[in-house]
Coordinates of C-alpha atoms in Angstrom, one line a residue:
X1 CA 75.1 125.1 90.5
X2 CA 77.9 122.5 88.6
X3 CA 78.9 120.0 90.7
X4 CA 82.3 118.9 90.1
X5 CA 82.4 115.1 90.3
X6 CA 85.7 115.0 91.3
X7 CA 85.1 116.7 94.3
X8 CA 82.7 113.8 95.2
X9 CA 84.9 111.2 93.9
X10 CA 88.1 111.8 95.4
X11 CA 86.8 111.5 99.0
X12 CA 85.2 108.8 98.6
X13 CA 88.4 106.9 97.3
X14 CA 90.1 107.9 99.9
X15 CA 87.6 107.0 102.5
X16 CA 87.9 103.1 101.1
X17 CA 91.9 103.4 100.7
X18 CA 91.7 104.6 104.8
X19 CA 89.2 102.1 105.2
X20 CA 92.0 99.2 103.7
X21 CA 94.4 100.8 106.1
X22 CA 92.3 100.4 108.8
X23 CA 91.4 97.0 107.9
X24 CA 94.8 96.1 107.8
X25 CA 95.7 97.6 111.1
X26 CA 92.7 95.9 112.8
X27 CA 94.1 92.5 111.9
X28 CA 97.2 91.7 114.6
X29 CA 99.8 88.9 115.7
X30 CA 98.9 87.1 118.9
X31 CA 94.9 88.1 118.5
X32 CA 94.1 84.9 120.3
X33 CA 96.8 84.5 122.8
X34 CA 94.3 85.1 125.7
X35 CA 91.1 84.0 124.9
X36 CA 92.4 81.0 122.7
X37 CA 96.0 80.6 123.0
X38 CA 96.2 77.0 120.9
X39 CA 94.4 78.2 117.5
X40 CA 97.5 77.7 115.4
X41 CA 98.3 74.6 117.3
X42 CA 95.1 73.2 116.3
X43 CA 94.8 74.6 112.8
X44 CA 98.2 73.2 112.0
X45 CA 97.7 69.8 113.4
X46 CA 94.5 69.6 111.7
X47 CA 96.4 70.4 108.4
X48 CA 99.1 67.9 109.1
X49 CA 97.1 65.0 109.4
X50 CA 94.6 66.0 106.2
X51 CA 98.6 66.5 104.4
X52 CA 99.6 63.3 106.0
X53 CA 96.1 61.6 103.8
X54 CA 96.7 63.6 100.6
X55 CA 99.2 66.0 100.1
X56 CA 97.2 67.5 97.2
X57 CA 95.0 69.0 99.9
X58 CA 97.9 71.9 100.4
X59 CA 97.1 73.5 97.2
X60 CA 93.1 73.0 97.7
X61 CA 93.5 74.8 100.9
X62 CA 95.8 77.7 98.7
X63 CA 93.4 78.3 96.5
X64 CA 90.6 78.1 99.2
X65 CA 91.9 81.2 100.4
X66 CA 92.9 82.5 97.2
X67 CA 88.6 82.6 96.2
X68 CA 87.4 84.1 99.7
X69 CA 89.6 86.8 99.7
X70 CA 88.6 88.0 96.1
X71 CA 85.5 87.6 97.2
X72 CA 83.7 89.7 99.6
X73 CA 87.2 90.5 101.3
X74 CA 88.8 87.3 103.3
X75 CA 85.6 86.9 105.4
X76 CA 84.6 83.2 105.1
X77 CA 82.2 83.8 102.6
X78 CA 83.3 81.0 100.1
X79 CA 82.9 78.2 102.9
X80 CA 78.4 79.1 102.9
X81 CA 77.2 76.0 101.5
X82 CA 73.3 76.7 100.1
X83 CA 71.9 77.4 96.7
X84 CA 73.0 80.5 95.4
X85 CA 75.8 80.5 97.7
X86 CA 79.6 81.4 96.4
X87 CA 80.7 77.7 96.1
X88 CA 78.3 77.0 93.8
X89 CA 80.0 79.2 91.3
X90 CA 81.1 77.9 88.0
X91 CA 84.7 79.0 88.8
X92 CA 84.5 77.6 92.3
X93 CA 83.2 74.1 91.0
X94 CA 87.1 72.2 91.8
X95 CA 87.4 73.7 94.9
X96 CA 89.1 71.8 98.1
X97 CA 89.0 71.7 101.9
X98 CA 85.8 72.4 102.9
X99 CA 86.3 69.4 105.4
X100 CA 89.6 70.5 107.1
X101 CA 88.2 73.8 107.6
X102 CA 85.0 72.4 109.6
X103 CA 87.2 69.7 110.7
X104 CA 89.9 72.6 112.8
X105 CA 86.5 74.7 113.7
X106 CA 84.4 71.8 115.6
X107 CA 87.8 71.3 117.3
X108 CA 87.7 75.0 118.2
X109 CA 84.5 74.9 119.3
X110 CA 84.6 73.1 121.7
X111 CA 88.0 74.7 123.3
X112 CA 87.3 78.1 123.0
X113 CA 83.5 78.1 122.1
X114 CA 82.2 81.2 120.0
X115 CA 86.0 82.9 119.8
X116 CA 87.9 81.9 116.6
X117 CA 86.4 82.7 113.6
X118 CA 86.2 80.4 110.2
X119 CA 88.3 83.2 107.9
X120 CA 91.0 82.9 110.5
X121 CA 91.2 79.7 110.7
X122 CA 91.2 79.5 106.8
X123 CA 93.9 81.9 106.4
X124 CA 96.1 79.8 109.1
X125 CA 95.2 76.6 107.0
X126 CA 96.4 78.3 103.9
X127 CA 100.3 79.1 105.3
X128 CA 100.8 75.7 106.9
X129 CA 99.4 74.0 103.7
X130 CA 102.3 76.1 102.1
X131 CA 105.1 75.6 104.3
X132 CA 104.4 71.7 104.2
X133 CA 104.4 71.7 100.2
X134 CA 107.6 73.1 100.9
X135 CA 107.5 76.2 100.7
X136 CA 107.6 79.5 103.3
X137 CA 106.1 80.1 106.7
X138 CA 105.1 83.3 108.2
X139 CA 102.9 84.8 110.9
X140 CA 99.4 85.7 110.4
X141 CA 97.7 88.4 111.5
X142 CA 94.4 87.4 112.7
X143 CA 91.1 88.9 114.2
X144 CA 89.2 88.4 110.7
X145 CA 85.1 88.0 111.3
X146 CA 82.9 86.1 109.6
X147 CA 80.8 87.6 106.7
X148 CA 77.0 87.5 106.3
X149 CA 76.8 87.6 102.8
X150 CA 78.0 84.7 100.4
X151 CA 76.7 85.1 97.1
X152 CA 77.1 83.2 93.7
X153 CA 76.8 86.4 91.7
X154 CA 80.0 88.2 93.3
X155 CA 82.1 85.6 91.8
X156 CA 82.4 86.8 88.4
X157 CA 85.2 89.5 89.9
X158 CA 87.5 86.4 90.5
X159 CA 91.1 86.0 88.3
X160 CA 90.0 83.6 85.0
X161 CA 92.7 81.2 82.7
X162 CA 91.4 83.3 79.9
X163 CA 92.5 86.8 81.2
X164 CA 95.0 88.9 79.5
X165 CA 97.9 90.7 81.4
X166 CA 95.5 93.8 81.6
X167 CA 92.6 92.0 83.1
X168 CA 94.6 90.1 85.5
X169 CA 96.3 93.4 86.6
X170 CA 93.0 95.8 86.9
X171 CA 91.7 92.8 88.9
X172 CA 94.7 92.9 91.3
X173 CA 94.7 96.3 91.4
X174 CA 91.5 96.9 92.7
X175 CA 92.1 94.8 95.7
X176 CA 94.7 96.8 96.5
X177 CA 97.4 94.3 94.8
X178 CA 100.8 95.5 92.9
X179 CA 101.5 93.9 90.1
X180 CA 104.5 91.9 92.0
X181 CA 101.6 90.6 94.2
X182 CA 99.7 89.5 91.2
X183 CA 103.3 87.9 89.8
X184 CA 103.7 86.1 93.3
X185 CA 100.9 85.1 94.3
X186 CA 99.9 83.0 91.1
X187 CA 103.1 81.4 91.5
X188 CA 101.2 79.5 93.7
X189 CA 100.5 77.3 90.6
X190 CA 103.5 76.0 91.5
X191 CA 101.4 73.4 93.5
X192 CA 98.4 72.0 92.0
X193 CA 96.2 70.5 89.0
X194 CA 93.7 72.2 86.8
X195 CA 91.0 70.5 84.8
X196 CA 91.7 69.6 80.8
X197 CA 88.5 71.9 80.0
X198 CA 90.6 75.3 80.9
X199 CA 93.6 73.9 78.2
X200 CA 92.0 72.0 75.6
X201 CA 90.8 75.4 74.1
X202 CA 95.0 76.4 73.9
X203 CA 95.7 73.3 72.0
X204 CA 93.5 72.6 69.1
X205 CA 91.4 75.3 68.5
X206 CA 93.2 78.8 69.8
X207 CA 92.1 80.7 66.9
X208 CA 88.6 78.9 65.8
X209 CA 90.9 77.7 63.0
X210 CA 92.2 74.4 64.2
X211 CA 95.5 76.3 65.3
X212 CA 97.5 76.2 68.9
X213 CA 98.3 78.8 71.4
X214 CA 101.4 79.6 69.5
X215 CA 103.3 80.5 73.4
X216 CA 103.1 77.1 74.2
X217 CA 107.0 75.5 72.7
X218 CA 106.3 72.8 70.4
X219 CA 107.5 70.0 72.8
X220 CA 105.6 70.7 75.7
X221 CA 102.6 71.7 73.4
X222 CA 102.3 67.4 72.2
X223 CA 103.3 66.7 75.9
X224 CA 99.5 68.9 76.7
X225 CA 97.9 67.1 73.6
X226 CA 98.4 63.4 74.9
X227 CA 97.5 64.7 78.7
X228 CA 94.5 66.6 77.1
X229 CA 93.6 64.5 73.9
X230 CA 90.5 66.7 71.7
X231 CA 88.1 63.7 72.7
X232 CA 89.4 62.9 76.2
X233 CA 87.7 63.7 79.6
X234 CA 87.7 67.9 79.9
X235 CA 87.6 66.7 83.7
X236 CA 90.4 65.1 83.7
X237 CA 93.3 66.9 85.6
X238 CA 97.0 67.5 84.9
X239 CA 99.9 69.6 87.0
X240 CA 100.2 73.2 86.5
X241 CA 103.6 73.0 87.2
X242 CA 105.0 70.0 84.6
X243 CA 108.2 69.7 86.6
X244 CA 107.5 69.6 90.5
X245 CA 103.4 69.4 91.4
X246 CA 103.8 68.9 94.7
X247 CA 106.8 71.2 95.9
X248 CA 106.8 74.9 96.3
X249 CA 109.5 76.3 94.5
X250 CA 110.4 78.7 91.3
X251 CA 110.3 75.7 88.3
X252 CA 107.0 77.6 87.7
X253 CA 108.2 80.8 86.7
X254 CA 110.7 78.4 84.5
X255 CA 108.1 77.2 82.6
X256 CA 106.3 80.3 82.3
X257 CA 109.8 81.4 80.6
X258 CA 110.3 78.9 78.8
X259 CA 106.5 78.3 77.1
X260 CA 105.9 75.3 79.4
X261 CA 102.6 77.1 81.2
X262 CA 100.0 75.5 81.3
X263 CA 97.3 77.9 81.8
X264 CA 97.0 80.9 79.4
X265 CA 96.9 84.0 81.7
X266 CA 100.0 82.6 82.8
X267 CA 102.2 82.2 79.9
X268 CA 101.1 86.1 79.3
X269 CA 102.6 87.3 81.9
X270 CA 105.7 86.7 79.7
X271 CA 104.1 89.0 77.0
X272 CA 104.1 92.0 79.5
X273 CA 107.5 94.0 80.2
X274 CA 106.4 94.2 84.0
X275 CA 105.3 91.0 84.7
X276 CA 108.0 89.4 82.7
X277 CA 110.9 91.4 84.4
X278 CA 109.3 89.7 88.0
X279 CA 109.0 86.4 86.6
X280 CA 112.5 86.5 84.9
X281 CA 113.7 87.7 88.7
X282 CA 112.2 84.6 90.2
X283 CA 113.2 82.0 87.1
X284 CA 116.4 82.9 87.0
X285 CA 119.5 80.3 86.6
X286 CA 120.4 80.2 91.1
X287 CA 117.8 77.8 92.1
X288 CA 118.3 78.1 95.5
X289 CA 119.1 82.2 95.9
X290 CA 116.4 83.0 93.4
X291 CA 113.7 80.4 95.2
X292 CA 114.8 82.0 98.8
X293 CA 113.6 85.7 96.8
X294 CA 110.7 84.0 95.9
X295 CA 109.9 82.6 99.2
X296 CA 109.9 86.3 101.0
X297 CA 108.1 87.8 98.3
X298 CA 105.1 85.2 98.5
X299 CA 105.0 85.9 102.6
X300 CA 104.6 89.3 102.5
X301 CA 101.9 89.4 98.9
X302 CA 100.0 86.2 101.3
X303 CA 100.0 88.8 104.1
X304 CA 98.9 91.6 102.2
X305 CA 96.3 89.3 100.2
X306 CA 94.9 88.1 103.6
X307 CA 94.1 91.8 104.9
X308 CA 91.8 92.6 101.8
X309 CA 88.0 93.4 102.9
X310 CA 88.3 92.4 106.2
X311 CA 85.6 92.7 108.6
X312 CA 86.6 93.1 112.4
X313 CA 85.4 94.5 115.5
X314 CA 81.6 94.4 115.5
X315 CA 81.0 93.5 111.6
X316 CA 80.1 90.3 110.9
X317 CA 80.3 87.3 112.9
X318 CA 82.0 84.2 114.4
X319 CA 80.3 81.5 112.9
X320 CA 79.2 78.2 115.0
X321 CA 79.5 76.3 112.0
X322 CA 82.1 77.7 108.9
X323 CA 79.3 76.5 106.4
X324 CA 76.3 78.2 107.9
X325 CA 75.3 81.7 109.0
X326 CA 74.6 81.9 113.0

Protein backbone atom coordinates (compact mmCIF):
# COMPACT_ATOMS: atom_id res chain seq x y z
CA UNK A 1 0.00 0.00 0.00
CA UNK A 2 1.39 3.89 -0.89
CA UNK A 3 1.91 5.66 1.94
CA UNK A 4 1.28 9.29 1.61
CA UNK A 5 4.09 11.19 3.41
CA UNK A 6 2.05 13.93 3.94
CA UNK A 7 -0.23 12.22 6.00
CA UNK A 8 2.83 11.46 8.29
CA UNK A 9 4.25 14.78 7.99
CA UNK A 10 1.63 17.01 8.81
CA UNK A 11 0.95 15.55 12.31
CA UNK A 12 3.94 15.52 13.22
CA UNK A 13 4.31 19.43 12.55
CA UNK A 14 1.67 20.05 14.25
CA UNK A 15 2.47 18.02 17.29
CA UNK A 16 5.90 20.36 17.58
CA UNK A 17 3.78 23.69 16.75
CA UNK A 18 1.32 22.35 19.89
CA UNK A 19 4.28 21.39 21.61
CA UNK A 20 5.77 25.46 21.21
CA UNK A 21 2.31 26.42 22.43
CA UNK A 22 2.50 24.45 25.19
CA UNK A 23 5.91 25.47 25.97
CA UNK A 24 4.98 28.90 25.91
CA UNK A 25 2.00 28.42 28.10
CA UNK A 26 4.04 26.46 30.70
CA UNK A 27 6.33 29.42 31.22
CA UNK A 28 4.26 32.20 33.63
CA UNK A 29 4.62 35.62 35.59
CA UNK A 30 5.08 35.33 39.27
CA UNK A 31 6.51 31.41 38.94
CA UNK A 32 8.54 32.04 41.97
CA UNK A 33 6.46 34.25 44.16
CA UNK A 34 6.03 31.37 46.76
CA UNK A 35 8.86 29.29 46.82
CA UNK A 36 11.38 32.23 46.05
CA UNK A 37 9.77 35.44 46.03
CA UNK A 38 13.24 37.68 45.66
CA UNK A 39 14.64 35.94 42.35
CA UNK A 40 14.35 39.16 40.35
CA UNK A 41 15.58 41.11 43.29
CA UNK A 42 18.63 39.18 43.29
CA UNK A 43 19.21 38.67 39.55
CA UNK A 44 18.90 42.43 39.18
CA UNK A 45 21.10 43.49 41.86
CA UNK A 46 23.61 41.07 40.74
CA UNK A 47 23.41 42.69 37.31
CA UNK A 48 23.65 46.20 38.67
CA UNK A 49 26.79 45.86 40.41
CA UNK A 50 28.62 43.64 37.42
CA UNK A 51 26.92 47.09 35.12
CA UNK A 52 28.23 49.30 37.80
CA UNK A 53 32.17 47.37 36.98
CA UNK A 54 31.76 47.37 33.16
CA UNK A 55 28.90 48.40 31.39
CA UNK A 56 29.97 46.40 28.39
CA UNK A 57 28.75 43.41 30.37
CA UNK A 58 24.92 44.37 29.30
CA UNK A 59 25.42 43.37 25.84
CA UNK A 60 27.59 40.10 26.97
CA UNK A 61 24.69 39.07 29.01
CA UNK A 62 22.22 39.99 25.51
CA UNK A 63 23.95 37.88 23.58
CA UNK A 64 24.36 35.21 26.34
CA UNK A 65 20.86 34.65 25.99
CA UNK A 66 20.63 35.31 22.43
CA UNK A 67 23.13 31.64 21.93
CA UNK A 68 21.10 29.47 24.58
CA UNK A 69 18.01 30.02 23.21
CA UNK A 70 19.09 29.06 19.48
CA UNK A 71 20.53 26.39 21.07
CA UNK A 72 18.84 23.51 22.42
CA UNK A 73 15.77 25.94 23.27
CA UNK A 74 16.52 28.64 26.30
CA UNK A 75 17.47 25.76 28.67
CA UNK A 76 20.95 26.76 30.05
CA UNK A 77 22.78 24.76 27.84
CA UNK A 78 25.41 27.38 26.72
CA UNK A 79 26.56 28.03 30.46
CA UNK A 80 28.11 23.74 30.53
CA UNK A 81 31.62 24.42 30.74
CA UNK A 82 33.65 20.91 29.58
CA UNK A 83 35.20 19.75 26.34
CA UNK A 84 32.86 19.35 23.69
CA UNK A 85 30.43 21.49 25.52
CA UNK A 86 28.47 24.45 23.54
CA UNK A 87 30.80 27.32 24.78
CA UNK A 88 33.54 25.88 23.21
CA UNK A 89 32.08 26.59 19.89
CA UNK A 90 33.88 28.63 17.37
CA UNK A 91 30.95 31.07 17.18
CA UNK A 92 30.68 31.14 21.01
CA UNK A 93 34.51 31.95 21.44
CA UNK A 94 33.66 36.09 22.63
CA UNK A 95 31.04 35.17 24.70
CA UNK A 96 30.36 37.13 28.20
CA UNK A 97 28.86 36.61 31.70
CA UNK A 98 29.54 33.39 32.57
CA UNK A 99 30.47 34.98 36.04
CA UNK A 100 27.26 37.06 36.74
CA UNK A 101 25.28 34.09 35.98
CA UNK A 102 27.12 31.78 38.66
CA UNK A 103 27.54 34.87 40.57
CA UNK A 104 23.18 35.46 40.99
CA UNK A 105 22.85 31.39 41.25
CA UNK A 106 25.28 30.79 44.36
CA UNK A 107 23.31 33.67 45.84
CA UNK A 108 20.20 31.66 44.99
CA UNK A 109 21.38 28.86 46.35
CA UNK A 110 21.64 29.49 49.34
CA UNK A 111 18.08 31.40 49.69
CA UNK A 112 15.97 29.13 48.04
CA UNK A 113 18.24 26.03 47.58
CA UNK A 114 17.43 23.70 44.61
CA UNK A 115 14.35 26.17 43.23
CA UNK A 116 15.53 28.68 40.66
CA UNK A 117 16.84 27.40 37.71
CA UNK A 118 20.12 28.82 35.69
CA UNK A 119 17.94 29.53 32.17
CA UNK A 120 15.80 31.68 34.39
CA UNK A 121 17.95 33.38 35.93
CA UNK A 122 19.82 34.00 32.47
CA UNK A 123 16.81 35.21 30.83
CA UNK A 124 16.14 37.76 33.91
CA UNK A 125 19.88 38.89 33.44
CA UNK A 126 19.31 39.51 29.84
CA UNK A 127 16.18 42.28 30.38
CA UNK A 128 17.83 44.15 33.20
CA UNK A 129 21.13 44.18 31.23
CA UNK A 130 18.80 45.93 28.61
CA UNK A 131 16.87 48.21 30.46
CA UNK A 132 20.22 49.51 32.16
CA UNK A 133 21.96 50.09 28.52
CA UNK A 134 18.98 52.07 28.27
CA UNK A 135 16.75 50.50 26.71
CA UNK A 136 13.12 48.63 27.66
CA UNK A 137 11.91 46.59 30.60
CA UNK A 138 9.42 43.91 30.66
CA UNK A 139 8.18 40.92 32.72
CA UNK A 140 9.54 37.53 32.23
CA UNK A 141 7.78 34.60 32.23
CA UNK A 142 9.71 32.08 34.10
CA UNK A 143 9.55 28.34 35.10
CA UNK A 144 12.36 27.38 32.38
CA UNK A 145 14.46 23.99 33.53
CA UNK A 146 17.77 23.23 33.08
CA UNK A 147 18.87 21.09 30.02
CA UNK A 148 21.02 17.95 30.07
CA UNK A 149 22.42 18.16 26.95
CA UNK A 150 25.06 20.95 25.88
CA UNK A 151 26.82 20.09 22.87
CA UNK A 152 29.48 21.85 20.57
CA UNK A 153 28.03 20.29 17.48
CA UNK A 154 24.45 21.93 17.86
CA UNK A 155 25.98 25.19 17.41
CA UNK A 156 26.33 25.36 13.78
CA UNK A 157 22.28 26.26 13.64
CA UNK A 158 23.17 29.66 15.31
CA UNK A 159 22.65 33.21 13.15
CA UNK A 160 26.40 33.87 11.29
CA UNK A 161 27.88 37.72 9.97
CA UNK A 162 28.06 35.98 6.69
CA UNK A 163 24.33 34.97 6.30
CA UNK A 164 22.24 36.33 3.56
CA UNK A 165 18.59 37.65 4.19
CA UNK A 166 17.37 34.10 3.32
CA UNK A 167 19.47 32.28 5.73
CA UNK A 168 18.91 34.61 8.47
CA UNK A 169 15.16 34.26 7.87
CA UNK A 170 14.83 30.21 7.48
CA UNK A 171 16.94 30.29 10.72
CA UNK A 172 14.39 32.55 12.48
CA UNK A 173 11.73 30.82 11.13
CA UNK A 174 12.36 27.61 12.37
CA UNK A 175 12.39 28.80 15.92
CA UNK A 176 9.19 29.94 15.47
CA UNK A 177 10.54 33.70 14.75
CA UNK A 178 8.73 36.28 12.20
CA UNK A 179 10.76 38.11 10.25
CA UNK A 180 9.99 41.38 12.53
CA UNK A 181 11.44 39.26 15.35
CA UNK A 182 14.49 38.56 13.34
CA UNK A 183 14.48 42.64 12.39
CA UNK A 184 14.20 43.36 16.28
CA UNK A 185 15.92 41.34 17.92
CA UNK A 186 19.39 41.90 16.02
CA UNK A 187 18.87 45.38 16.70
CA UNK A 188 20.26 44.38 19.70
CA UNK A 189 23.55 45.31 17.95
CA UNK A 190 22.74 48.37 18.95
CA UNK A 191 24.88 47.57 22.06
CA UNK A 192 28.08 45.93 21.64
CA UNK A 193 31.57 45.09 19.87
CA UNK A 194 32.45 42.48 17.39
CA UNK A 195 35.96 41.22 16.63
CA UNK A 196 37.94 42.75 13.32
CA UNK A 197 38.12 39.05 11.98
CA UNK A 198 34.12 39.05 11.10
CA UNK A 199 34.89 42.65 8.94
CA UNK A 200 38.19 42.57 7.61
CA UNK A 201 36.82 40.08 4.97
CA UNK A 202 34.05 43.22 3.87
CA UNK A 203 36.84 45.61 3.46
CA UNK A 204 39.74 44.43 1.34
CA UNK A 205 38.92 41.34 -0.09
CA UNK A 206 34.84 41.06 -0.57
CA UNK A 207 35.14 39.52 -3.99
CA UNK A 208 38.70 37.61 -3.82
CA UNK A 209 39.64 40.52 -6.07
CA UNK A 210 41.03 43.12 -3.67
CA UNK A 211 37.43 44.86 -3.88
CA UNK A 212 35.03 46.14 -0.73
CA UNK A 213 31.56 45.23 0.30
CA UNK A 214 30.26 47.72 -2.13
CA UNK A 215 27.04 48.42 0.87
CA UNK A 216 29.35 49.82 3.03
CA UNK A 217 29.26 54.13 2.00
CA UNK A 218 32.59 55.15 1.15
CA UNK A 219 33.13 57.28 4.36
CA UNK A 220 32.36 54.93 6.82
CA UNK A 221 34.02 52.17 4.69
CA UNK A 222 37.90 54.17 5.44
CA UNK A 223 36.44 54.86 8.98
CA UNK A 224 36.32 50.46 9.12
CA UNK A 225 39.74 50.35 7.33
CA UNK A 226 41.80 52.38 10.03
CA UNK A 227 39.69 50.52 12.95
CA UNK A 228 40.39 47.21 11.06
CA UNK A 229 43.79 47.89 9.12
CA UNK A 230 44.60 44.41 6.54
CA UNK A 231 47.60 43.70 8.91
CA UNK A 232 46.13 44.72 12.34
CA UNK A 233 44.89 42.44 15.15
CA UNK A 234 41.63 40.35 13.67
CA UNK A 235 40.97 40.24 17.58
CA UNK A 236 40.83 43.54 17.97
CA UNK A 237 37.20 44.84 18.68
CA UNK A 238 35.14 47.83 17.39
CA UNK A 239 31.20 49.01 18.06
CA UNK A 240 28.61 47.54 16.04
CA UNK A 241 26.79 50.52 16.39
CA UNK A 242 29.45 53.51 15.16
CA UNK A 243 27.22 56.21 16.84
CA UNK A 244 25.98 55.05 20.41
CA UNK A 245 27.83 51.49 21.72
CA UNK A 246 26.64 51.74 24.88
CA UNK A 247 22.89 52.99 24.68
CA UNK A 248 19.93 51.08 23.38
CA UNK A 249 18.26 53.05 20.94
CA UNK A 250 17.31 53.01 16.91
CA UNK A 251 20.91 54.77 15.48
CA UNK A 252 21.37 51.15 14.51
CA UNK A 253 18.73 50.70 12.11
CA UNK A 254 20.29 54.37 10.89
CA UNK A 255 23.26 52.99 10.04
CA UNK A 256 21.99 49.91 8.58
CA UNK A 257 20.06 52.66 6.20
CA UNK A 258 22.51 54.49 5.61
CA UNK A 259 25.52 51.79 4.77
CA UNK A 260 27.09 52.41 8.17
CA UNK A 261 26.69 48.48 9.35
CA UNK A 262 29.14 46.94 10.35
CA UNK A 263 28.38 43.38 10.12
CA UNK A 264 27.31 41.98 6.72
CA UNK A 265 24.09 40.07 7.44
CA UNK A 266 23.11 43.25 8.68
CA UNK A 267 23.51 45.77 6.07
CA UNK A 268 21.44 42.98 3.93
CA UNK A 269 18.57 43.34 5.61
CA UNK A 270 18.45 46.66 3.61
CA UNK A 271 18.67 44.49 0.34
CA UNK A 272 15.31 42.61 1.26
CA UNK A 273 11.85 44.52 0.70
CA UNK A 274 10.59 42.97 4.18
CA UNK A 275 13.29 43.45 6.29
CA UNK A 276 14.06 46.86 4.86
CA UNK A 277 10.32 48.11 5.28
CA UNK A 278 10.90 47.11 9.39
CA UNK A 279 14.20 48.66 9.59
CA UNK A 280 13.02 51.89 7.68
CA UNK A 281 9.93 51.76 10.45
CA UNK A 282 12.47 51.82 13.21
CA UNK A 283 15.16 54.40 11.50
CA UNK A 284 12.91 56.69 10.66
CA UNK A 285 13.48 60.70 11.09
CA UNK A 286 11.32 60.91 15.12
CA UNK A 287 14.01 59.74 17.30
CA UNK A 288 12.07 59.50 20.17
CA UNK A 289 8.36 58.19 18.65
CA UNK A 290 10.17 55.83 16.35
CA UNK A 291 12.70 54.50 19.36
CA UNK A 292 9.45 54.13 21.82
CA UNK A 293 8.09 51.61 18.52
CA UNK A 294 11.22 50.06 18.77
CA UNK A 295 11.31 49.68 22.38
CA UNK A 296 7.76 47.59 22.40
CA UNK A 297 8.59 45.62 19.55
CA UNK A 298 12.04 44.33 21.16
CA UNK A 299 9.80 43.37 24.58
CA UNK A 300 7.44 41.36 23.07
CA UNK A 301 10.26 39.44 20.12
CA UNK A 302 12.58 39.08 23.79
CA UNK A 303 9.48 37.40 25.20
CA UNK A 304 8.72 35.33 22.43
CA UNK A 305 12.52 34.47 21.86
CA UNK A 306 12.77 33.43 25.62
CA UNK A 307 9.79 30.79 25.28
CA UNK A 308 11.62 28.78 22.33
CA UNK A 309 12.47 24.97 23.41
CA UNK A 310 11.66 25.27 26.77
CA UNK A 311 11.82 22.46 29.11
CA UNK A 312 9.42 22.62 32.14
CA UNK A 313 7.64 20.47 34.53
CA UNK A 314 9.58 17.22 34.94
CA UNK A 315 12.15 17.72 31.89
CA UNK A 316 15.40 18.60 32.70
CA UNK A 317 16.73 20.02 35.79
CA UNK A 318 17.65 22.77 38.30
CA UNK A 319 21.15 22.86 38.27
CA UNK A 320 23.31 23.26 41.64
CA UNK A 321 25.87 24.83 39.74
CA UNK A 322 24.76 26.81 36.12
CA UNK A 323 28.15 25.30 34.64
CA UNK A 324 27.72 21.72 35.56
CA UNK A 325 25.12 18.92 35.17
CA UNK A 326 23.67 17.72 38.74
Amino acid sequence: MAINMASLVYPVMILLIMGYVIDCQALQKGFYSDTCPKVEDIVKSTVQKAFNDDATIAPGLLRLHFHDCFVQGCDASVLISGDSSERTAFANAGLRGFEVIDDAKSQLESVCPGVVSCADILAIAARDSVSLAGGPSWSVELGRRDGLVSSASDVSNLPAPTDSVDVQRQKFSDKGLSDNDLVTLVGAHTIGTTACLFVKYRLFNFTATGNSDPTISPSFLSKLQNMCPQSGDSSDRIPLDKDTVSKFDVSYFKNIRDGNAVLESDQRLWGDSSTKSIVQNYAGNIRGLLGLRFNLEFSKSMVKMGAIGVKTGSLGEIRKVCSQFN
